[in-house]
Short mmCIF file of C-alpha atoms in Angstrom, two decimals:
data_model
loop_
_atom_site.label_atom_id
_atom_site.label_comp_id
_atom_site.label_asym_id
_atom_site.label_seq_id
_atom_site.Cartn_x
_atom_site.Cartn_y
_atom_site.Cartn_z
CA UNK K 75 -8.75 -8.85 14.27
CA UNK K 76 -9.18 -8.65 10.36
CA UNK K 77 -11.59 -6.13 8.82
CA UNK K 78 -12.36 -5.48 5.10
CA UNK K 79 -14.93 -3.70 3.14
CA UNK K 80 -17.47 -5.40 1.00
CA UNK K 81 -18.48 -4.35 -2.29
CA UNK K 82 -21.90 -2.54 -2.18
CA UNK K 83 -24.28 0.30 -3.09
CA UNK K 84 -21.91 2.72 -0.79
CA UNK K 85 -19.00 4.31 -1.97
CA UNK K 86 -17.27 3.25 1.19
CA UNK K 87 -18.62 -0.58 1.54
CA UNK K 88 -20.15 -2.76 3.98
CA UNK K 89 -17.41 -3.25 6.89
CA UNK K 90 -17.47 -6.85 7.75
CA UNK K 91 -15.13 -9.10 9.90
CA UNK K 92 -13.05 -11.67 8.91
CA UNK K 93 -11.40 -14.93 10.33
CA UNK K 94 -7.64 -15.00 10.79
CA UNK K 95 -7.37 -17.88 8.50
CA UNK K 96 -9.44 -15.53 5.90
CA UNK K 97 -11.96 -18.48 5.22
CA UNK K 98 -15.32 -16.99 6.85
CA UNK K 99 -16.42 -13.39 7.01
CA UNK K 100 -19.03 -12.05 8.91
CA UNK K 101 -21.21 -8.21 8.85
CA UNK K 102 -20.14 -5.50 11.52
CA UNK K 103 -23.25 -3.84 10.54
CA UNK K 104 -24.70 -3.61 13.95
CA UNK K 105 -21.67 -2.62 15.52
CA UNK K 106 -20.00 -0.03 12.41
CA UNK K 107 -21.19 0.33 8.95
CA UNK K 108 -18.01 1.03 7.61
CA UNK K 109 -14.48 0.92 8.34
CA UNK K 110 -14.05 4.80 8.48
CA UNK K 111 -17.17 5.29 10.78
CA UNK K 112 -15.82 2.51 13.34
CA UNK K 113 -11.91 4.27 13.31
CA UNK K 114 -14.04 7.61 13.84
CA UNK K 115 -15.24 5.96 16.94
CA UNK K 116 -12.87 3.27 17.50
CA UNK K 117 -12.70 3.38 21.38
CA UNK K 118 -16.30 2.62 21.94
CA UNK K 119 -16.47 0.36 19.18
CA UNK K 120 -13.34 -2.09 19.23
CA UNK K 121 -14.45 -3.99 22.00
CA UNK K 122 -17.67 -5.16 20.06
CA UNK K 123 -15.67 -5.80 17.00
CA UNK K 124 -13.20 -7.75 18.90
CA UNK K 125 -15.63 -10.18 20.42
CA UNK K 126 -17.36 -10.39 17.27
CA UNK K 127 -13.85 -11.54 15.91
CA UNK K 128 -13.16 -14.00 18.70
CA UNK K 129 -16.35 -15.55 18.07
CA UNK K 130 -15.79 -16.29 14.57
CA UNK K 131 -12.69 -17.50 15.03
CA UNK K 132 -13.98 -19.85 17.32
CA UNK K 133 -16.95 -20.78 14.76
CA UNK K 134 -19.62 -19.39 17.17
CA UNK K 135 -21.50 -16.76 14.50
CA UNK K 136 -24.75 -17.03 13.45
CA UNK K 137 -24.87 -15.35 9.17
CA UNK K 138 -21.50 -16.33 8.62
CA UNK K 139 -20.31 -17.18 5.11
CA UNK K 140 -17.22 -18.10 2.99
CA UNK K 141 -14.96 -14.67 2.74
CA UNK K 142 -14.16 -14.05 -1.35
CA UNK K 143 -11.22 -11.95 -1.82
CA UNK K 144 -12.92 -11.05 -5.24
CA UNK K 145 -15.97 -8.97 -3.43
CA UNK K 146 -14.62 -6.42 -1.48
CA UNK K 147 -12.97 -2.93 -2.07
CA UNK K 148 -10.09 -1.46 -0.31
CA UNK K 149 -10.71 -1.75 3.35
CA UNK K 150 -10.58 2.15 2.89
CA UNK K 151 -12.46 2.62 -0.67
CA UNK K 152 -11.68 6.25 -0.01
CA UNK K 153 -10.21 8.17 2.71
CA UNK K 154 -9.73 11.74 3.80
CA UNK K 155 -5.96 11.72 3.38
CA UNK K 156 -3.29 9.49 2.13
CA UNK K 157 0.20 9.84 2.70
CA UNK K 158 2.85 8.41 1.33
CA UNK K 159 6.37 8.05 2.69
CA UNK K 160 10.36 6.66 1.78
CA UNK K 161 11.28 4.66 4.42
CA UNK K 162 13.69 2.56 2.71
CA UNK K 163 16.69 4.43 1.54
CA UNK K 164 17.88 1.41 -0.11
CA UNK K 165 15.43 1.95 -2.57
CA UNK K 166 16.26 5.82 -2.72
CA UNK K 167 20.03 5.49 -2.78
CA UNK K 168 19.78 2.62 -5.37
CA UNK K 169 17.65 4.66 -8.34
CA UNK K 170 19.84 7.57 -7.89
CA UNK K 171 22.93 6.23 -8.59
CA UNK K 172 21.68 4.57 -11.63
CA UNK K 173 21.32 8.16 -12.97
CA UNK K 174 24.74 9.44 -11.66
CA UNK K 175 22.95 11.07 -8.88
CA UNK K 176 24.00 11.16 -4.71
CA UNK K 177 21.44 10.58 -1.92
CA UNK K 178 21.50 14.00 -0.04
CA UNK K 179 22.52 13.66 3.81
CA UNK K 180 19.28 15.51 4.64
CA UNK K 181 17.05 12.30 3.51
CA UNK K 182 19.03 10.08 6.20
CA UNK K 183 17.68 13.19 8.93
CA UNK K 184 14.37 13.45 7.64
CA UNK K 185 11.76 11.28 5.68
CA UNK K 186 10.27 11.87 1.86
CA UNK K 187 6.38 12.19 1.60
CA UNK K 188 3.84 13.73 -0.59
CA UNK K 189 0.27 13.36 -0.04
CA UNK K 190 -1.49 11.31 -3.16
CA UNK K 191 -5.02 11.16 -4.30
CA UNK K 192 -7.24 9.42 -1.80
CA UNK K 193 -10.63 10.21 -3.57
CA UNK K 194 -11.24 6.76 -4.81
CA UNK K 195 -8.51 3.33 -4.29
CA UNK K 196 -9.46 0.34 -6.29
CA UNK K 197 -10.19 -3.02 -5.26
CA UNK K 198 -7.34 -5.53 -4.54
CA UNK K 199 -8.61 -7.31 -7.26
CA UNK K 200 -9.46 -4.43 -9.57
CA UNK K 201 -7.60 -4.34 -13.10
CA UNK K 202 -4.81 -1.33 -13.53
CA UNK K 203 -5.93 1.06 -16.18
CA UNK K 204 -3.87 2.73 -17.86
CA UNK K 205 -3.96 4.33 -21.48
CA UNK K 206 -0.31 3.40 -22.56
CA UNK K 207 2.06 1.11 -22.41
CA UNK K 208 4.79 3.67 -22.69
CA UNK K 209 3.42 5.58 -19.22
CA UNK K 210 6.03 2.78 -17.86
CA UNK K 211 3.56 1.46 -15.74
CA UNK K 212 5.09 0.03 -12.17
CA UNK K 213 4.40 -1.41 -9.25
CA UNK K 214 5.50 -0.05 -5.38
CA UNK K 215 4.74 -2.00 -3.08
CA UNK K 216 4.56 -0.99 0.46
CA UNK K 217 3.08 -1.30 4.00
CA UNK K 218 0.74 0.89 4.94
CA UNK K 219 -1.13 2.24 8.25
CA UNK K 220 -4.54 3.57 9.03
CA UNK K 221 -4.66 6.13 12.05
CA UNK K 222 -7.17 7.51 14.45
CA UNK K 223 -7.68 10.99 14.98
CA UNK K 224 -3.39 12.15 15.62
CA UNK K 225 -2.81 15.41 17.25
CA UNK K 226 -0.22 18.14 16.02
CA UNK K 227 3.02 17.50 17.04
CA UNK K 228 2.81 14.00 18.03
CA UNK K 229 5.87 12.26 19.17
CA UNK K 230 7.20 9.01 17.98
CA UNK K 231 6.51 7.30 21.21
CA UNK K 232 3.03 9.04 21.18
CA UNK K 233 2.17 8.14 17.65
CA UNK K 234 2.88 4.16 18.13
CA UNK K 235 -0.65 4.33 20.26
CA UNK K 236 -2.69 6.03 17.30
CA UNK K 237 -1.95 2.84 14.61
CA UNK K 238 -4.96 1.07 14.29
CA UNK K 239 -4.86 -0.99 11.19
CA UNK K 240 -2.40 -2.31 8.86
CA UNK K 241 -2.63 -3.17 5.70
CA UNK K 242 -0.52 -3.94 2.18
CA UNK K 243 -0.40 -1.86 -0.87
CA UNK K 244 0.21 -1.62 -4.25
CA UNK K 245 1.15 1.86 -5.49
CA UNK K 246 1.27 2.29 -9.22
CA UNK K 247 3.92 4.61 -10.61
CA UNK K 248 3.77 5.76 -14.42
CA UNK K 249 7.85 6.04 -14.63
CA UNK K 250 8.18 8.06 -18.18
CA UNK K 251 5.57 10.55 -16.64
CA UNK K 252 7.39 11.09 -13.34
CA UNK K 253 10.48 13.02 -14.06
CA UNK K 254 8.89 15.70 -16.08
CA UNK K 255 6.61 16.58 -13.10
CA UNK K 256 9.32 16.25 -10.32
CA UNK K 257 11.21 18.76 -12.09
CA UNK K 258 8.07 20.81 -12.27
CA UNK K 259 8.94 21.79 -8.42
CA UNK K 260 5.64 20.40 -7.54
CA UNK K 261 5.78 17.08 -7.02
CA UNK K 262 3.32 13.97 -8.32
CA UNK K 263 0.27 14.00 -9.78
CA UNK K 264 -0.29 12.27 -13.49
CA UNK K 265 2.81 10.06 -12.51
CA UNK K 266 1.10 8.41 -9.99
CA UNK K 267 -1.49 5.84 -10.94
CA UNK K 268 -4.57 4.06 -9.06
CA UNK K 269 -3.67 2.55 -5.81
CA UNK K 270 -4.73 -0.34 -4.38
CA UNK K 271 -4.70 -2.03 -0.60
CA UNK K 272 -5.15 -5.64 0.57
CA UNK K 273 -8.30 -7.28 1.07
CA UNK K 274 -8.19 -7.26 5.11
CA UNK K 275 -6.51 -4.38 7.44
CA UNK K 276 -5.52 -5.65 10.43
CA UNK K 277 -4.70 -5.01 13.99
CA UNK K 278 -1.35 -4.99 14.99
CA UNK K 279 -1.89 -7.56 17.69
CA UNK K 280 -2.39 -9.96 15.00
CA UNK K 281 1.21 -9.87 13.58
CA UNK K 282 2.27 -10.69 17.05
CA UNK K 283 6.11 -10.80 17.75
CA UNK K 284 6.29 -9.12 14.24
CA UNK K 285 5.53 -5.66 14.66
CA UNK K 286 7.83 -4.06 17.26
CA UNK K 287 4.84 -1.01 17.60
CA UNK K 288 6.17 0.81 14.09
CA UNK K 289 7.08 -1.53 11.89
CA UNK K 290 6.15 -5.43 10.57
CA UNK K 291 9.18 -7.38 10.43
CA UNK K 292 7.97 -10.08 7.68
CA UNK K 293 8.88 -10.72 4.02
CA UNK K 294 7.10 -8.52 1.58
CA UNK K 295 6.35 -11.59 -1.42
CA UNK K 296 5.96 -9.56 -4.88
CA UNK K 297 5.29 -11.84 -8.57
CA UNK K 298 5.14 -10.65 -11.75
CA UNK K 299 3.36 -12.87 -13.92
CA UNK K 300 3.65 -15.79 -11.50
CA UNK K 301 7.13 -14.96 -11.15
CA UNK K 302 8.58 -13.84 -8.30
CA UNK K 303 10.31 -10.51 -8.41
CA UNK K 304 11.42 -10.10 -4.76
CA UNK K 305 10.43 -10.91 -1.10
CA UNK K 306 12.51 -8.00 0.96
CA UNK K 307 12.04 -7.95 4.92
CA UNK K 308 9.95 -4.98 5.75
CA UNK K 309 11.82 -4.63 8.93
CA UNK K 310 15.21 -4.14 7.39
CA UNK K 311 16.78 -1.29 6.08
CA UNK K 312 13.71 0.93 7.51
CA UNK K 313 15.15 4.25 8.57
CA UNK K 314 12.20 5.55 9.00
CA UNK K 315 9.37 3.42 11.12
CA UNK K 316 5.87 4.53 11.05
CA UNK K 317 6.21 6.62 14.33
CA UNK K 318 8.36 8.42 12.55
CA UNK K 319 6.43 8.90 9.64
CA UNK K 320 3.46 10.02 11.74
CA UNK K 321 5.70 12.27 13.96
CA UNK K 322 6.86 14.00 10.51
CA UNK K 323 3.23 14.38 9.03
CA UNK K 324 2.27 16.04 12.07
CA UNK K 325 4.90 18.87 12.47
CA UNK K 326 2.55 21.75 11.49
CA UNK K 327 -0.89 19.73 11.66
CA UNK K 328 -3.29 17.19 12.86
CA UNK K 329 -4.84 14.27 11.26
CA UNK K 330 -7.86 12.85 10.98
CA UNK K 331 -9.29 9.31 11.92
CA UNK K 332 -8.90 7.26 8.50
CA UNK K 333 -5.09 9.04 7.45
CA UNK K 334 -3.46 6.57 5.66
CA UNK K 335 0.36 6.46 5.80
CA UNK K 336 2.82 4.50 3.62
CA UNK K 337 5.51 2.93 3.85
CA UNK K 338 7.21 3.92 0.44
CA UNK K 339 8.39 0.53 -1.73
CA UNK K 340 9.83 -1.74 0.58
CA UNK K 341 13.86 -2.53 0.04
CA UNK K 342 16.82 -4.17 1.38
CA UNK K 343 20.32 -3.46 0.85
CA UNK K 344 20.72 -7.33 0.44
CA UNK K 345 19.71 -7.03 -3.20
CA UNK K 346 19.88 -10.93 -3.21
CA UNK K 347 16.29 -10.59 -1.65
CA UNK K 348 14.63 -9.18 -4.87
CA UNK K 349 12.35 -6.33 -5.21
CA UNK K 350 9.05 -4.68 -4.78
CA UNK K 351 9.48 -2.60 -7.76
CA UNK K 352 10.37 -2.80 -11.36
CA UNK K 353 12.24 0.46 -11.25
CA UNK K 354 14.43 -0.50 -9.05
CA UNK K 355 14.97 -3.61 -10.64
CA UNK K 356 15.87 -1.68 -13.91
CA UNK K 357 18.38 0.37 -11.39
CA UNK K 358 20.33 -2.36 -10.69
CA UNK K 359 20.91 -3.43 -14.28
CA UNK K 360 21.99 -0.03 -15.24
CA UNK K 361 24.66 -0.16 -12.30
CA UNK K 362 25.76 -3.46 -13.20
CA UNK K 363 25.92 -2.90 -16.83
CA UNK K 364 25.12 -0.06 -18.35
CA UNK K 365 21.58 -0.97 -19.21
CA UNK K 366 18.13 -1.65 -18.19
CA UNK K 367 16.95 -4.98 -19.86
CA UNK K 368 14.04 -5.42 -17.60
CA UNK K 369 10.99 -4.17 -19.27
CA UNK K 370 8.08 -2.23 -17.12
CA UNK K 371 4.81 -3.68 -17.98
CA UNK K 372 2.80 -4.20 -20.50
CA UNK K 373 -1.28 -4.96 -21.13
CA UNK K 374 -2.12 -8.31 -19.82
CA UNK K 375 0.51 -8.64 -17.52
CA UNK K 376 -0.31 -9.55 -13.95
CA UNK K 377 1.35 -8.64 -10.53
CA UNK K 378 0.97 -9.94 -7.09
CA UNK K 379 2.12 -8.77 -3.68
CA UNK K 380 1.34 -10.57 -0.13
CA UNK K 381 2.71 -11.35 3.33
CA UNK K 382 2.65 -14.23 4.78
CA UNK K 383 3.18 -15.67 8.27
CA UNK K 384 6.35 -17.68 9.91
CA UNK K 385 3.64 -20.86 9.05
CA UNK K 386 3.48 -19.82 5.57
CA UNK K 387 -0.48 -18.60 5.91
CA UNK K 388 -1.29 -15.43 4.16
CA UNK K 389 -1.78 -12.49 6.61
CA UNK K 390 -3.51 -9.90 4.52
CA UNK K 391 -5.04 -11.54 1.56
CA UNK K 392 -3.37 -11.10 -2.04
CA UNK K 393 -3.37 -7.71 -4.13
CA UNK K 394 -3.82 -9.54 -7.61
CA UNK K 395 -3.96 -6.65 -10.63
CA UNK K 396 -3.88 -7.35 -14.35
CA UNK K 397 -2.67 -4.14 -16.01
CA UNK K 398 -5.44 -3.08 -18.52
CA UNK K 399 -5.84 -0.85 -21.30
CA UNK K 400 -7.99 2.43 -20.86
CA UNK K 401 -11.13 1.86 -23.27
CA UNK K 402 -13.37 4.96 -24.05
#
C-alpha cells in the first residue's frame, strides 16, 4: 500500500492512496483524513485502506485520477517528532578521517541521533531555500520510518512490529554552519536545513523480499544535476537497523504515533558505489589527495534521490529540489 498527502487548505494534507505503479491516486477521505490521524488509529483503519488499495490496483475505483508527484506535501507535512539517526558508519568513519580524526569504539556499541525540527517538512518537489551559497548547502539522503504509538523500552524484536510506513528523504545540511554549533556542546540547529520526504510512504509489505523487518535492502539512486553522484545499498554497511534505532530512542521514553526515524545518509564501504552526500564526497578527495575539489552547491543547482525496484520501477516517487536563494 502507497499513501501520500495532497496539497490543500490543511497544514497536514488530504491523505489519499496511490497505485503501486504511482499512475492513479485515489482520496482516503472516508476512511482517514490524513496520514497522522489514520497511524493514530491504524489498527481499525488499515484494513479499509488496504482494500481501498487493492481495488485501485486492480482499476476497480470510482473518483480516481492521474497521481502528480508535483501536488502533494510530505506524506507527513509535519509531525510530532523527528529523529534522526547514523546508521552507516561508513559514512561516520569516512568524514572523520578526512579531518585527522578516529571513530570512537562507543559509536560501533551505540547509535548517533538528535532530534531535528519537525514543525513544518517541505514538499518533495519544493525548492531548497537557503540565504547563501557559502552555508555549504548539502544533501543526506536517507531512509526513513514512520511509527505507531512505541512504548518505553521497546526491544528490537518488539519494535520491528511498530514500523508502519517507509519512506525516502532528503536531509539538508548547511556544512560551514555545522562545526561551530557541534562544538557548542549542543548539537544542530541552524546547520540543519529544510527536510524533505518522498512523495508516497509505504508499507513494508510492498518492498517484499527487500526489507528483512528493519531495513530495505535496495540501491539508494542520488543525481546532482542529472548526474549521478552515488547509488549505495541501503542494506549494507548498516550497523544499526531501524529496530535498533527505535530500541535506542526509547531507552528513557515513549513515542508517539507519527515519530519519524532516520536512517542517517546512507553509505557503503565499497566507495566504488558513490554517495548520498556531497560531504562525504569531498571526504574522500581530501584522503586521496589532500584536497576537496568537489564543490557543495550552488543556486540553481538541482538534486535527485529515488529507489527503485529489481524491475527498474520507482518505489517511492522522486525527491526533485532546486536549491534556491532566500528572497525577502
Amino acid at each position: 500500500m502507497k499513501l501520500a498527502s495532497l496539497n490543500s487548505e490543511n497544514r497536514d494534507g488530504a491523505l489519499i492512496v496511490v497505485s503501486r505503479d504511482l499512475s492513479r491516486a485515489v482520496s482516503a477521505a472516508d476512511v482517514a483524513p490524513t496520514l497522522q490521524w489514520a497511524v493514530e488509529h491504524w489498527q481499525s483503519v488499515q484494513p479499509r485502506l488496504q482494500e481501498l488499495s487493492d481495488a485501485l490496483n486492480a482499476g476497480d475505483v470510482p473518483g480516481s485520477f492521474a497521481f502528480d508527484q508535483t501536488q502533494v506535501a510530505s506524506p507527513l507535512p509535519r509531525a510530532f517528532q523527528w529523529l534522526d539517526g547514523s546508521a552507516y558508519l561508513s559514512h561516520v568513519e569516512l568524514v572523520r578521517k578526512a579531518r585527522g580524526a578516529q571513530m570512537p569504539e562507543s559509536f560501533l556499541q551505540e547509535p548517533l541521533m538528535y532530534q531535528g525540527s519537525s514543525d513544518y517538512f517541505t514538499g518533495p518537489r519544493d525548492p531548497v531555500i537557503v540565504a547563501s551559497e557559502d552555508w555549504g548547502v548539502d544533501l543526506e539522503a536517507e531512509v526513513a520510518i514512520i511509527t505507531d504509538d512505541v512504548p518505553m523500552l521497546c526491544t528490537p524484536e518488539q519494535a520491528k512490529q511498530h514500523i508502519k510506513l517507509v519512506m525516502l528523504v532528503n536531509d539538508t545540511s548547511l556544512r560551514h554552519i555545522i562545526p561551530a554549533e557541534l562544538n557548542k556542546g549542543f548539537g544542530f540547529l541552524n546547520g540543519k536545513g529544510v527536510t524533505a520526504f518522498s512523495p508516497v510512504a509505504v508499507t513494508p509489505d510492498e518492498l517484499e523480499a527487500h526489507w528483512d523487518g528493519a531495513k530495505v535492502d535496495l540501491a539508494l539512486s542520488v543525481h546532482v544535476n542529472d548526474e549521478l553522484l552515488g547509488a549505495p545499498l541501503a542494506g549494507v554497511d548498516n550497523y544499526f537497523d531501524f529496530s535498533r534505532l527505535i530500541a535506542h530512542a526509547t531507552q528513557t521514553r515513549t513515542l508517539t504515533a507519527g515519530t519519524i526515524i532516520g536512517s542517517g545518509t546512507v553509505s557503503n564501504h565499497d566507495r566504488s558505489r558513490g554517495f548520498c552526500c556531497l560531504s562525504e564526497k569531498r571526504a574522500l578527495e581530501v584522503v586521496n589527495t589532500g584536497k576537496a575539489s568537489t564543490p557543495f552547491f550552488k543556486f540553481g543547482d538541482r538534486v535527485r534521490v529515488e529507489m527503485f525496484d529489481a524491475a527498474g520501477r520507482s518505489i517511492f516517487g522522486a525527491i526533485d529540489q532546486q536549491v534556491q536563494a532566500f528572497k525577502h
